[in-house]
Tab-separated table of C-alpha atoms and ligand atoms in Angstrom:
chain	number	residue	atom	x	y	z
U	1	MET	CA	34.919	-88.622	-23.060
U	2	LYS	CA	33.190	-89.465	-26.332
U	3	LEU	CA	31.346	-87.139	-28.688
U	4	GLU	CA	27.730	-88.132	-29.343
U	5	THR	CA	27.700	-89.830	-32.752
U	6	GLY	CA	25.057	-92.515	-32.226
U	7	SER	CA	22.313	-90.316	-33.644
U	8	LEU	CA	24.215	-90.022	-36.969
U	9	SER	CA	22.687	-93.292	-38.186
U	10	LEU	CA	19.353	-91.465	-38.366
U	11	LEU	CA	20.818	-89.118	-40.935
U	12	TYR	CA	21.146	-91.988	-43.443
U	13	LYS	CA	17.521	-92.925	-42.857
U	14	ALA	CA	16.345	-89.382	-43.277
U	15	LEU	CA	18.399	-88.925	-46.460
U	16	GLU	CA	16.796	-92.051	-47.921
U	17	GLN	CA	13.393	-90.601	-47.112
U	18	LEU	CA	14.347	-87.320	-48.776
U	19	GLU	CA	15.719	-89.142	-51.810
U	20	THR	CA	12.340	-90.742	-52.589
U	21	ALA	CA	11.031	-87.327	-53.638
U	22	PHE	CA	13.516	-87.281	-56.533
U	23	ALA	CA	13.291	-90.932	-57.584
U	24	GLU	CA	11.961	-90.009	-61.024
U	25	LEU	CA	15.027	-87.994	-61.964
U	26	PRO	CA	17.728	-89.648	-64.089
U	27	ASP	CA	20.844	-90.589	-62.142
U	28	CYS	CA	23.659	-88.065	-61.920
U	29	ASP	CA	26.285	-89.497	-59.648
U	30	VAL	CA	28.581	-87.124	-57.820
U	31	GLU	CA	32.111	-88.426	-57.853
U	32	VAL	CA	33.977	-88.350	-54.596
U	33	ASN	CA	37.607	-89.167	-54.119
U	34	MET	CA	37.389	-90.749	-50.694
U	35	GLU	CA	41.124	-90.732	-50.111
U	36	ALA	CA	41.452	-87.035	-50.791
U	37	LEU	CA	38.350	-86.264	-48.769
U	38	GLN	CA	39.640	-88.286	-45.869
U	39	SER	CA	43.023	-86.660	-45.614
U	40	THR	CA	41.485	-83.205	-45.924
U	41	LEU	CA	38.730	-83.874	-43.432
U	42	LEU	CA	41.127	-85.365	-40.920
U	43	ALA	CA	43.342	-82.318	-41.333
U	44	ALA	CA	40.307	-80.171	-40.473
U	45	ALA	CA	39.533	-82.372	-37.456
U	46	ASP	CA	43.105	-81.939	-36.359
U	47	ARG	CA	42.866	-78.149	-36.580
U	48	MET	CA	39.577	-78.174	-34.659
U	49	ARG	CA	41.282	-79.819	-31.693
U	50	ASP	CA	42.510	-76.370	-30.730
U	51	ASN	CA	39.233	-75.320	-29.110
U	52	TYR	CA	37.864	-75.202	-25.606
U	53	PRO	CA	35.386	-78.050	-24.971
U	54	TYR	CA	32.325	-75.822	-25.355
U	55	PHE	CA	29.908	-78.751	-25.267
U	56	HIS	CA	31.113	-80.053	-21.886
U	57	PRO	CA	29.637	-78.985	-18.528
U	58	LEU	CA	33.178	-78.169	-17.337
U	59	TYR	CA	33.147	-75.419	-19.920
U	60	ALA	CA	31.477	-72.773	-17.764
U	61	GLY	CA	32.668	-69.597	-19.413
U	62	GLN	CA	31.381	-67.675	-22.399
U	63	MET	CA	27.956	-67.878	-24.033
U	64	LEU	CA	28.344	-71.168	-25.815
U	65	LYS	CA	25.913	-74.039	-25.914
U	66	PRO	CA	25.939	-77.038	-28.233
U	67	PRO	CA	23.092	-77.495	-30.682
U	68	HIS	CA	20.613	-80.227	-29.866
U	69	PRO	CA	21.265	-83.458	-31.819
U	70	ILE	CA	17.986	-82.915	-33.680
U	71	ALA	CA	19.146	-79.462	-34.785
U	72	ARG	CA	22.477	-80.865	-35.941
U	73	LEU	CA	20.825	-83.684	-37.874
U	74	ALA	CA	18.096	-81.555	-39.452
U	75	TYR	CA	20.655	-78.921	-40.456
U	76	MET	CA	22.888	-81.539	-42.089
U	77	LEU	CA	19.923	-83.229	-43.762
U	78	SER	CA	18.965	-80.040	-45.541
U	79	LEU	CA	22.517	-79.534	-46.858
U	80	TRP	CA	21.961	-82.145	-49.545
U	81	LEU	CA	19.514	-79.630	-51.023
U	82	ASN	CA	21.068	-76.444	-49.624
U	83	PRO	CA	17.864	-74.377	-49.758
U	84	ASN	CA	18.058	-70.570	-49.784
U	85	ASN	CA	15.296	-68.911	-47.789
U	86	HIS	CA	15.622	-65.667	-49.694
U	87	ALA	CA	12.809	-66.635	-52.043
U	88	LEU	CA	10.312	-69.429	-52.427
U	89	ASP	CA	11.976	-70.688	-55.612
U	90	GLY	CA	15.158	-71.289	-53.651
U	91	GLY	CA	13.609	-72.809	-50.587
U	92	ARG	CA	9.937	-73.666	-50.857
U	93	ALA	CA	9.629	-76.157	-48.010
U	94	SER	CA	12.227	-74.531	-45.792
U	95	SER	CA	10.555	-71.100	-46.162
U	96	ALA	CA	7.262	-72.595	-45.003
U	97	MET	CA	9.107	-74.214	-42.099
U	98	GLU	CA	10.688	-70.861	-41.255
U	99	LYS	CA	7.301	-69.157	-41.145
U	100	GLU	CA	5.962	-71.862	-38.832
U	101	ALA	CA	8.997	-71.785	-36.530
U	102	VAL	CA	8.989	-67.976	-36.379
U	103	ALA	CA	5.245	-67.953	-35.622
U	104	GLU	CA	5.978	-70.275	-32.696
U	105	LEU	CA	8.610	-67.848	-31.406
U	106	ALA	CA	6.135	-64.962	-31.740
U	107	GLN	CA	3.517	-67.063	-29.969
U	108	MET	CA	5.966	-67.650	-27.117
U	109	PHE	CA	5.933	-63.884	-26.540
U	110	GLY	CA	2.145	-63.790	-26.837
U	111	TRP	CA	1.882	-62.486	-30.407
U	112	GLN	CA	-0.579	-64.024	-32.857
U	113	ALA	CA	-0.264	-61.360	-35.534
U	114	HIS	CA	3.376	-60.475	-36.134
U	115	LEU	CA	5.962	-59.977	-38.828
U	116	GLY	CA	9.294	-61.714	-38.481
U	117	HIS	CA	11.967	-63.900	-39.955
U	118	LEU	CA	15.221	-65.612	-39.145
U	119	CYS	CA	18.533	-63.879	-39.791
U	120	GLY	CA	22.242	-64.354	-39.227
U	121	GLY	CA	22.113	-63.565	-35.515
U	122	GLY	CA	21.277	-61.034	-32.849
U	123	THR	CA	23.280	-58.300	-34.518
U	124	MET	CA	21.248	-58.513	-37.730
U	125	ALA	CA	17.990	-58.842	-35.776
U	126	ASN	CA	18.784	-55.689	-33.786
U	127	LEU	CA	19.923	-53.890	-36.931
U	128	GLU	CA	16.583	-54.526	-38.625
U	129	ALA	CA	14.605	-53.490	-35.572
U	130	LEU	CA	16.541	-50.223	-35.215
U	131	TRP	CA	16.347	-49.636	-38.954
U	132	VAL	CA	12.547	-49.884	-38.739
U	133	SER	CA	12.546	-47.563	-35.688
U	134	GLY	CA	14.667	-45.082	-37.609
U	135	ARG	CA	12.313	-45.179	-40.589
U	136	LEU	CA	9.297	-44.583	-38.354
U	137	LYS	CA	10.979	-41.904	-36.202
U	138	PRO	CA	13.409	-40.294	-38.622
U	139	GLY	CA	16.320	-38.386	-37.102
U	140	LYS	CA	15.386	-39.344	-33.530
U	141	MET	CA	17.811	-40.854	-31.038
U	142	VAL	CA	18.243	-44.455	-30.039
U	143	ALA	CA	18.781	-44.945	-26.295
U	144	ALA	CA	20.131	-48.096	-24.692
U	145	SER	CA	21.663	-48.798	-21.310
U	146	ALA	CA	25.387	-48.613	-20.655
U	147	GLN	CA	25.264	-52.405	-20.257
U	148	ALA	CA	23.354	-52.985	-23.525
U	149	HIS	CA	25.261	-54.926	-26.168
U	150	TYR	CA	27.867	-52.704	-27.837
U	151	THR	CA	26.261	-53.542	-31.170
U	152	HIS	CA	23.481	-50.966	-30.595
U	153	GLU	CA	25.838	-48.021	-30.623
U	154	ARG	CA	27.592	-49.360	-33.693
U	155	ILE	CA	24.334	-50.137	-35.489
U	156	SER	CA	23.115	-46.622	-34.741
U	157	HIS	CA	26.251	-45.263	-36.411
U	158	VAL	CA	25.619	-47.460	-39.439
U	159	LEU	CA	22.032	-46.212	-39.619
U	160	LYS	CA	23.167	-42.620	-38.977
U	161	LEU	CA	20.882	-42.377	-35.963
U	162	PRO	CA	22.161	-40.463	-32.931
U	163	PHE	CA	22.806	-42.766	-29.966
U	164	GLN	CA	22.507	-42.138	-26.237
U	165	ALA	CA	23.842	-44.488	-23.536
U	166	VAL	CA	21.810	-44.480	-20.321
U	167	PRO	CA	23.498	-45.269	-16.972
U	168	CYS	CA	22.659	-48.457	-15.061
U	169	ASP	CA	21.773	-49.198	-11.462
U	170	ARG	CA	23.974	-51.409	-9.287
U	171	ARG	CA	22.436	-54.554	-10.776
U	172	GLY	CA	23.212	-53.608	-14.362
U	173	ARG	CA	19.675	-52.505	-15.305
U	174	MET	CA	18.798	-49.269	-17.063
U	175	ASP	CA	18.326	-46.360	-14.646
U	176	LEU	CA	14.930	-45.014	-15.652
U	177	ASN	CA	15.365	-41.716	-13.813
U	178	ALA	CA	18.379	-41.042	-15.993
U	179	LEU	CA	16.373	-42.108	-19.036
U	180	GLU	CA	13.520	-39.782	-18.155
U	181	THR	CA	15.894	-36.820	-17.975
U	182	GLU	CA	16.822	-37.613	-21.584
U	183	LEU	CA	13.211	-38.212	-22.614
U	184	LYS	CA	12.262	-34.741	-21.391
U	185	ARG	CA	14.556	-33.268	-24.034
U	186	GLY	CA	12.208	-34.827	-26.601
U	187	LYS	CA	14.850	-36.292	-28.897
U	188	ILE	CA	14.529	-40.006	-28.208
U	189	GLY	CA	12.647	-42.069	-30.774
U	190	ALA	CA	13.454	-45.594	-29.624
U	191	VAL	CA	14.603	-47.213	-26.408
U	192	VAL	CA	16.325	-50.585	-26.419
U	193	ALA	CA	15.267	-52.645	-23.402
U	194	THR	CA	17.819	-55.374	-22.836
U	195	ILE	CA	16.144	-58.539	-21.604
U	196	GLY	CA	19.241	-60.248	-20.297
U	197	THR	CA	22.431	-58.237	-20.773
U	198	THR	CA	25.341	-60.052	-22.329
U	199	ALA	CA	27.728	-59.375	-19.442
U	200	THR	CA	25.527	-60.110	-16.440
U	201	GLY	CA	22.119	-61.325	-17.635
U	202	SER	CA	20.413	-58.256	-16.140
U	203	VAL	CA	16.874	-57.481	-17.273
U	204	ASP	CA	15.852	-53.845	-17.789
U	205	PRO	CA	12.744	-52.770	-15.799
U	206	LEU	CA	10.249	-53.149	-18.620
U	207	PRO	CA	6.996	-52.439	-16.687
U	208	ASP	CA	8.247	-48.981	-15.689
U	209	LEU	CA	9.690	-48.383	-19.149
U	210	LEU	CA	6.251	-49.082	-20.640
U	211	ALA	CA	4.764	-46.527	-18.236
U	212	LEU	CA	7.280	-43.972	-19.530
U	213	GLN	CA	6.362	-44.913	-23.096
U	214	GLU	CA	2.749	-43.889	-22.425
U	215	ARG	CA	3.922	-40.461	-21.336
U	216	TYR	CA	6.665	-39.836	-23.903
U	217	GLY	CA	5.647	-41.959	-26.913
U	218	PHE	CA	8.811	-43.690	-28.105
U	219	ARG	CA	9.227	-47.136	-29.657
U	220	ILE	CA	10.513	-49.961	-27.492
U	221	HIS	CA	12.755	-52.609	-28.981
U	222	ALA	CA	13.488	-55.544	-26.685
U	223	ASP	CA	16.925	-57.000	-27.187
U	224	ALA	CA	16.129	-60.472	-25.873
U	225	ALA	CA	18.876	-62.072	-27.953
U	226	TYR	CA	20.243	-63.837	-24.907
U	227	GLY	CA	17.420	-63.950	-22.388
U	228	GLY	CA	14.228	-64.174	-24.466
U	229	TYR	CA	13.599	-67.881	-23.995
U	230	TYR	CA	13.522	-67.394	-20.219
U	231	ILE	CA	9.929	-66.267	-20.632
U	232	LEU	CA	9.197	-70.019	-20.435
U	233	ALA	CA	11.002	-70.615	-17.124
U	234	ASN	CA	9.080	-71.048	-13.872
U	235	ASN	CA	11.904	-70.092	-11.503
U	236	LEU	CA	12.589	-66.408	-12.184
U	237	ASP	CA	12.589	-63.863	-9.366
U	238	SER	CA	9.367	-61.887	-9.239
U	239	GLU	CA	10.767	-58.638	-10.630
U	240	THR	CA	12.355	-60.455	-13.561
U	241	ARG	CA	9.102	-62.344	-14.129
U	242	LYS	CA	7.188	-59.065	-14.315
U	243	ALA	CA	9.474	-57.804	-17.077
U	244	PHE	CA	8.936	-60.975	-19.109
U	245	ASP	CA	5.183	-60.847	-18.494
U	246	CYS	CA	4.873	-57.551	-20.344
U	247	LEU	CA	7.206	-58.384	-23.237
U	248	SER	CA	4.194	-58.687	-25.560
U	249	ARG	CA	3.689	-54.914	-25.246
U	250	VAL	CA	6.976	-53.903	-26.889
U	251	ASP	CA	7.178	-52.997	-30.585
U	252	SER	CA	9.902	-55.401	-31.655
U	253	ILE	CA	11.966	-58.244	-30.247
U	254	ALA	CA	15.331	-59.749	-31.172
U	255	ILE	CA	15.947	-63.319	-30.021
U	256	ASP	CA	18.839	-65.657	-30.806
U	257	PRO	CA	17.949	-69.309	-31.308
U	258	HIS	CA	21.706	-69.845	-31.653
U	259	LYS	CA	22.216	-68.781	-28.045
U	260	HIS	CA	19.629	-70.494	-25.837
U	261	GLY	CA	17.544	-72.127	-28.561
U	262	LEU	CA	19.849	-75.126	-29.135
U	263	GLN	CA	20.714	-74.090	-32.714
U	264	PRO	CA	23.955	-73.987	-34.690
U	265	TYR	CA	25.339	-70.479	-35.258
U	266	GLY	CA	23.707	-68.384	-37.922
U	267	CYS	CA	20.240	-68.338	-36.391
U	268	GLY	CA	18.831	-65.082	-35.032
U	269	CYS	CA	15.264	-63.843	-35.252
U	270	VAL	CA	13.596	-60.445	-35.418
U	271	LEU	CA	9.913	-60.031	-34.610
U	272	PHE	CA	7.651	-57.001	-35.062
U	273	LYS	CA	4.307	-56.666	-33.328
U	274	ASP	CA	2.785	-54.664	-36.180
U	275	PRO	CA	2.919	-56.596	-39.478
U	276	ALA	CA	2.421	-53.298	-41.346
U	277	VAL	CA	6.120	-52.440	-40.927
U	278	GLY	CA	6.662	-54.942	-43.758
U	279	LYS	CA	5.935	-52.133	-46.237
U	280	LEU	CA	9.203	-50.444	-45.237
U	281	TYR	CA	11.148	-53.299	-46.814
U	282	LYS	CA	9.509	-52.789	-50.172
U	283	HIS	CA	11.809	-53.000	-53.140
U	284	ASP	CA	11.481	-53.553	-56.816
U	285	SER	CA	14.369	-55.674	-57.845
U	286	PRO	CA	14.707	-57.184	-61.285
U	287	TYR	CA	17.271	-59.711	-59.997
U	288	THR	CA	15.205	-61.803	-57.672
U	289	TYR	CA	12.952	-64.531	-58.828
U	290	PHE	CA	9.798	-63.819	-56.891
U	291	SER	CA	7.437	-66.090	-58.748
U	292	SER	CA	4.259	-66.211	-56.717
U	293	THR	CA	2.016	-63.875	-54.788
U	294	GLU	CA	2.768	-65.715	-51.541
U	295	LEU	CA	5.074	-63.940	-49.087
U	296	HIS	CA	8.739	-64.417	-49.908
U	297	LEU	CA	10.899	-64.011	-46.832
U	298	GLY	CA	13.330	-61.943	-48.894
U	299	GLU	CA	10.645	-59.268	-49.129
U	300	ILE	CA	10.740	-58.689	-45.374
U	301	SER	CA	14.432	-59.122	-44.695
U	302	LEU	CA	17.502	-56.936	-45.136
U	303	GLU	CA	19.692	-59.968	-45.778
U	304	CYS	CA	19.043	-61.690	-49.084
U	305	SER	CA	20.452	-65.218	-49.333
U	306	ARG	CA	20.063	-67.075	-46.059
U	307	ALA	CA	20.554	-70.675	-44.968
U	308	GLY	CA	17.334	-72.626	-45.314
U	309	ALA	CA	19.184	-75.158	-43.169
U	310	SER	CA	18.747	-72.876	-40.132
U	311	ALA	CA	14.989	-72.905	-40.569
U	312	VAL	CA	14.868	-76.684	-40.983
U	313	ALA	CA	16.940	-77.157	-37.819
U	314	LEU	CA	14.839	-74.720	-35.786
U	315	TRP	CA	11.563	-76.188	-37.027
U	316	ALA	CA	12.662	-79.704	-36.099
U	317	THR	CA	13.896	-78.636	-32.661
U	318	GLN	CA	10.649	-76.877	-31.841
U	319	ARG	CA	8.656	-79.844	-33.091
U	320	LEU	CA	10.596	-82.144	-30.771
U	321	MET	CA	10.493	-79.679	-27.881
U	322	PRO	CA	7.662	-77.164	-28.202
U	323	LEU	CA	8.199	-73.697	-26.731
U	324	VAL	CA	5.712	-74.048	-23.906
U	325	PRO	CA	5.936	-73.448	-20.159
U	326	GLY	CA	6.301	-76.741	-18.316
U	327	GLY	CA	7.758	-78.514	-21.370
U	328	GLN	CA	11.084	-80.260	-21.811
U	329	PHE	CA	12.719	-77.198	-23.349
U	330	ALA	CA	11.545	-74.967	-20.490
U	331	ALA	CA	12.832	-77.537	-17.981
U	332	GLY	CA	16.313	-77.203	-19.520
U	333	LEU	CA	16.319	-73.450	-18.934
U	334	GLU	CA	15.069	-73.918	-15.397
U	335	LYS	CA	17.982	-76.243	-14.685
U	336	SER	CA	20.462	-73.687	-16.027
U	337	ARG	CA	19.024	-71.038	-13.771
U	338	GLN	CA	19.054	-73.423	-10.814
U	339	ALA	CA	22.712	-74.196	-11.536
U	340	ALA	CA	23.513	-70.470	-11.531
U	341	LEU	CA	21.719	-69.922	-8.219
U	342	LEU	CA	23.477	-72.909	-6.672
U	343	LEU	CA	26.950	-71.764	-7.670
U	344	PHE	CA	26.090	-68.176	-6.747
U	345	GLY	CA	25.043	-69.337	-3.259
U	346	LYS	CA	28.332	-71.152	-2.742
U	347	LEU	CA	30.418	-68.198	-3.918
U	348	GLU	CA	28.399	-65.679	-1.944
U	349	SER	CA	28.810	-67.492	1.354
U	350	ASP	CA	32.535	-68.161	0.988
U	351	SER	CA	34.971	-65.503	2.167
U	352	ARG	CA	37.450	-66.334	-0.590
U	353	PHE	CA	35.129	-64.859	-3.215
U	354	ARG	CA	33.065	-61.804	-4.028
U	355	THR	CA	29.832	-61.854	-5.980
U	356	ALA	CA	28.236	-58.778	-7.458
U	357	PHE	CA	24.493	-59.403	-7.357
U	358	ARG	CA	22.049	-62.285	-7.500
U	359	PRO	CA	21.777	-63.474	-11.109
U	360	GLU	CA	18.511	-62.737	-12.890
U	361	LEU	CA	19.055	-65.497	-15.449
U	362	ASP	CA	21.988	-67.927	-15.560
U	363	ILE	CA	25.081	-65.689	-15.737
U	364	ILE	CA	27.253	-65.182	-12.661
U	365	ILE	CA	29.852	-62.465	-12.157
U	366	TRP	CA	32.328	-63.136	-9.377
U	367	ALA	CA	35.932	-62.661	-8.349
U	368	PRO	CA	38.476	-63.906	-5.853
U	369	ARG	CA	38.468	-61.577	-2.856
U	370	ALA	CA	41.266	-59.013	-2.704
U	371	ASP	CA	41.441	-55.487	-1.330
U	372	SER	CA	42.006	-53.569	-4.554
U	373	ALA	CA	40.694	-53.594	-8.091
U	374	SER	CA	44.151	-54.272	-9.524
U	375	ARG	CA	44.838	-57.204	-7.169
U	376	THR	CA	41.384	-58.643	-7.802
U	377	SER	CA	41.966	-58.431	-11.536
U	378	ARG	CA	45.279	-60.236	-11.207
U	379	LEU	CA	43.778	-62.958	-9.034
U	380	SER	CA	40.884	-63.417	-11.477
U	381	ARG	CA	43.356	-64.077	-14.261
U	382	GLU	CA	45.245	-66.528	-12.046
U	383	VAL	CA	42.082	-68.450	-11.194
U	384	PHE	CA	41.084	-68.440	-14.863
U	385	GLU	CA	44.411	-69.993	-15.833
U	386	SER	CA	44.772	-72.512	-13.054
U	387	ALA	CA	41.131	-73.655	-13.463
U	388	ALA	CA	41.796	-74.272	-17.168
U	389	LYS	CA	44.760	-76.464	-16.248
U	390	ARG	CA	42.377	-78.584	-14.185
U	391	GLY	CA	39.883	-78.835	-17.042
U	392	LEU	CA	37.478	-76.170	-15.767
U	393	HIS	CA	36.997	-73.403	-18.310
U	394	LEU	CA	35.767	-70.049	-17.033
U	395	ALA	CA	35.632	-66.667	-18.762
U	396	LEU	CA	37.107	-63.299	-17.839
U	397	ALA	CA	34.974	-60.159	-17.968
U	398	THR	CA	36.237	-56.628	-17.545
U	399	LEU	CA	33.567	-54.441	-16.007
U	400	PRO	CA	33.574	-50.713	-15.237
U	401	ILE	CA	33.617	-49.102	-11.803
U	402	GLU	CA	30.196	-47.592	-12.676
U	403	LEU	CA	28.723	-51.083	-12.422
U	404	LEU	CA	30.648	-52.841	-9.659
U	405	GLY	CA	31.751	-49.840	-7.592
U	406	LYS	CA	28.296	-49.730	-6.019
U	407	SER	CA	28.484	-53.386	-4.968
U	408	TRP	CA	32.112	-53.624	-3.901
U	409	ILE	CA	32.341	-50.506	-1.778
U	410	ASP	CA	35.039	-51.774	0.588
U	411	MET	CA	37.458	-52.252	-2.292
U	412	GLU	CA	40.216	-49.816	-3.175
U	413	TRP	CA	39.348	-48.716	-6.709
U	414	ASP	CA	42.875	-48.040	-7.905
U	415	GLN	CA	41.743	-48.408	-11.541
U	416	ASP	CA	38.416	-47.639	-13.223
U	417	GLN	CA	37.663	-51.157	-14.358
U	418	ILE	CA	38.093	-54.599	-12.935
U	419	THR	CA	38.632	-58.039	-14.412
U	420	CYS	CA	36.261	-60.585	-12.899
U	421	LEU	CA	35.208	-64.108	-13.666
U	422	ARG	CA	32.063	-64.786	-15.587
U	423	SER	CA	30.216	-68.050	-15.970
U	424	CYS	CA	27.314	-68.541	-18.346
U	425	LEU	CA	25.685	-71.716	-17.037
U	426	MET	CA	23.709	-72.262	-20.229
U	427	LYS	CA	23.722	-76.016	-20.340
U	428	PRO	CA	21.091	-77.867	-18.302
U	429	GLU	CA	23.832	-80.410	-17.505
U	430	HIS	CA	25.634	-77.736	-15.512
U	431	LEU	CA	23.268	-78.410	-12.634
U	432	ASP	CA	24.662	-81.904	-12.102
U	433	TRP	CA	28.217	-80.598	-12.360
U	434	ILE	CA	28.145	-77.718	-9.886
U	435	GLU	CA	29.603	-79.866	-7.103
U	436	ARG	CA	32.478	-80.866	-9.354
U	437	ILE	CA	33.002	-77.289	-10.507
U	438	TRP	CA	32.989	-76.129	-6.900
U	439	GLN	CA	35.442	-78.845	-5.893
U	440	ILE	CA	37.924	-77.622	-8.511
U	441	LEU	CA	37.503	-73.990	-7.453
U	442	ASP	CA	37.869	-74.966	-3.830
U	443	GLU	CA	41.098	-76.855	-4.481
U	444	LEU	CA	42.747	-74.160	-6.515
U	445	THR	CA	41.943	-71.368	-4.056
U	446	GLN	CA	43.058	-73.260	-0.941
U	447	ARG	CA	46.213	-71.253	-0.407
G	1	PLP	C1	24.675	-61.948	-28.278
G	1	PLP	C2	23.928	-60.705	-28.144
G	1	PLP	C3	23.795	-59.810	-29.216
G	1	PLP	C4	24.514	-60.034	-30.530
G	1	PLP	O1	24.011	-61.172	-31.151
G	1	PLP	P1	24.878	-62.054	-32.178
G	1	PLP	O2	24.020	-63.251	-32.345
G	1	PLP	O3	26.176	-62.348	-31.494
G	1	PLP	O4	25.045	-61.277	-33.417
G	1	PLP	C5	23.022	-58.695	-29.039
G	1	PLP	N1	22.429	-58.455	-27.874
G	1	PLP	C6	22.525	-59.267	-26.801
G	1	PLP	C7	21.830	-58.932	-25.531
G	1	PLP	C8	23.294	-60.428	-26.906
G	1	PLP	O5	23.428	-61.230	-25.840
């Protein structure tokens, strides 16, 4: 196969356009030693060959999705300036583009007024949201489900906030009865609702969590790093849809454009419903060069220097494919979900495999059928390896008996966790490749 390079010619055009802004400046040529560059760059290309083909539909494993060509081009374009979105002096245009792109993300969740900015990724976005929660509810606990991203417990340690894990139901969603028992003790200040868990794409029951919030008065932070964009999809199951429909009522949201938003890595986003939390970031630094009264993104961000390139790429992507239901971007997500349901259906109705539960988004957990947890784990690893030899790349996931024990009751649980297979069908192209993927799985599990 060939990598897409045809669009690169546009980069020259765009650079010429950019150049016209600086035509008045005296020349200052940058010397490049092409020979040295070439040998070094080819050495890098050689090293990069040791990767799985993340961009290809036969890569159906971990959470990896290639950036859209427009994101790649816009990102590269901005590197000739290398803007820093810490302050307006370092990235005037790209800061304005960031504010526009972030407002579009907030709008997607139904927020007109908001405070938000891009950041390095979901970890930073969640860190800021929990930091704000901790400032507003000092000393109170953070609660998140046992299937929430492990980052929440770690972040809580960093912030010196006590952390409480809440058990999950058999579909990997927070058990609200268990949460309420904790709430009654009166120590919980913030609950993280995961909108698409990293392992299984499960969506916490947000409508009922909001009902609990009315009674117990805690903050809700939605970790929608993975699943947030699915608010645009028209093919969610009704319960999942209901959770997305009330996302606008939470206090803060983390979303990762570098997961489902077609962006290169280094692009997360944190959003707050109440812009007044901005005052918590207040500082008085003599180092930064805040030159105007307009909002500098560095004033509302824990990170200081940040790639303006990320904002330029996101802005361009959203301009090409607006974040609206029924649009081209939404159609891509719908295809991913359709692909997941299609593969899930095949696995579910075939006696060679076990599935856990119907996917809520586009992540499937499954395993070759065996009678014990240890044998299943071994078979999963065998399938993982023999699929890779045939060019199909899956991922392994080790999940606890607390999650899968309730689904796989006929299995001998001779160990307290089990290694399964996990496929994140994040690429719209997966839909057209399910038959091929199935054919490979069918062949290698014939015996
Ligand atoms: C990926 C992910 C994170 C962590 O985000 P990074 O971008 O990897 O830092 C947090 N929460 C959820 C639900 C995720 O899927």
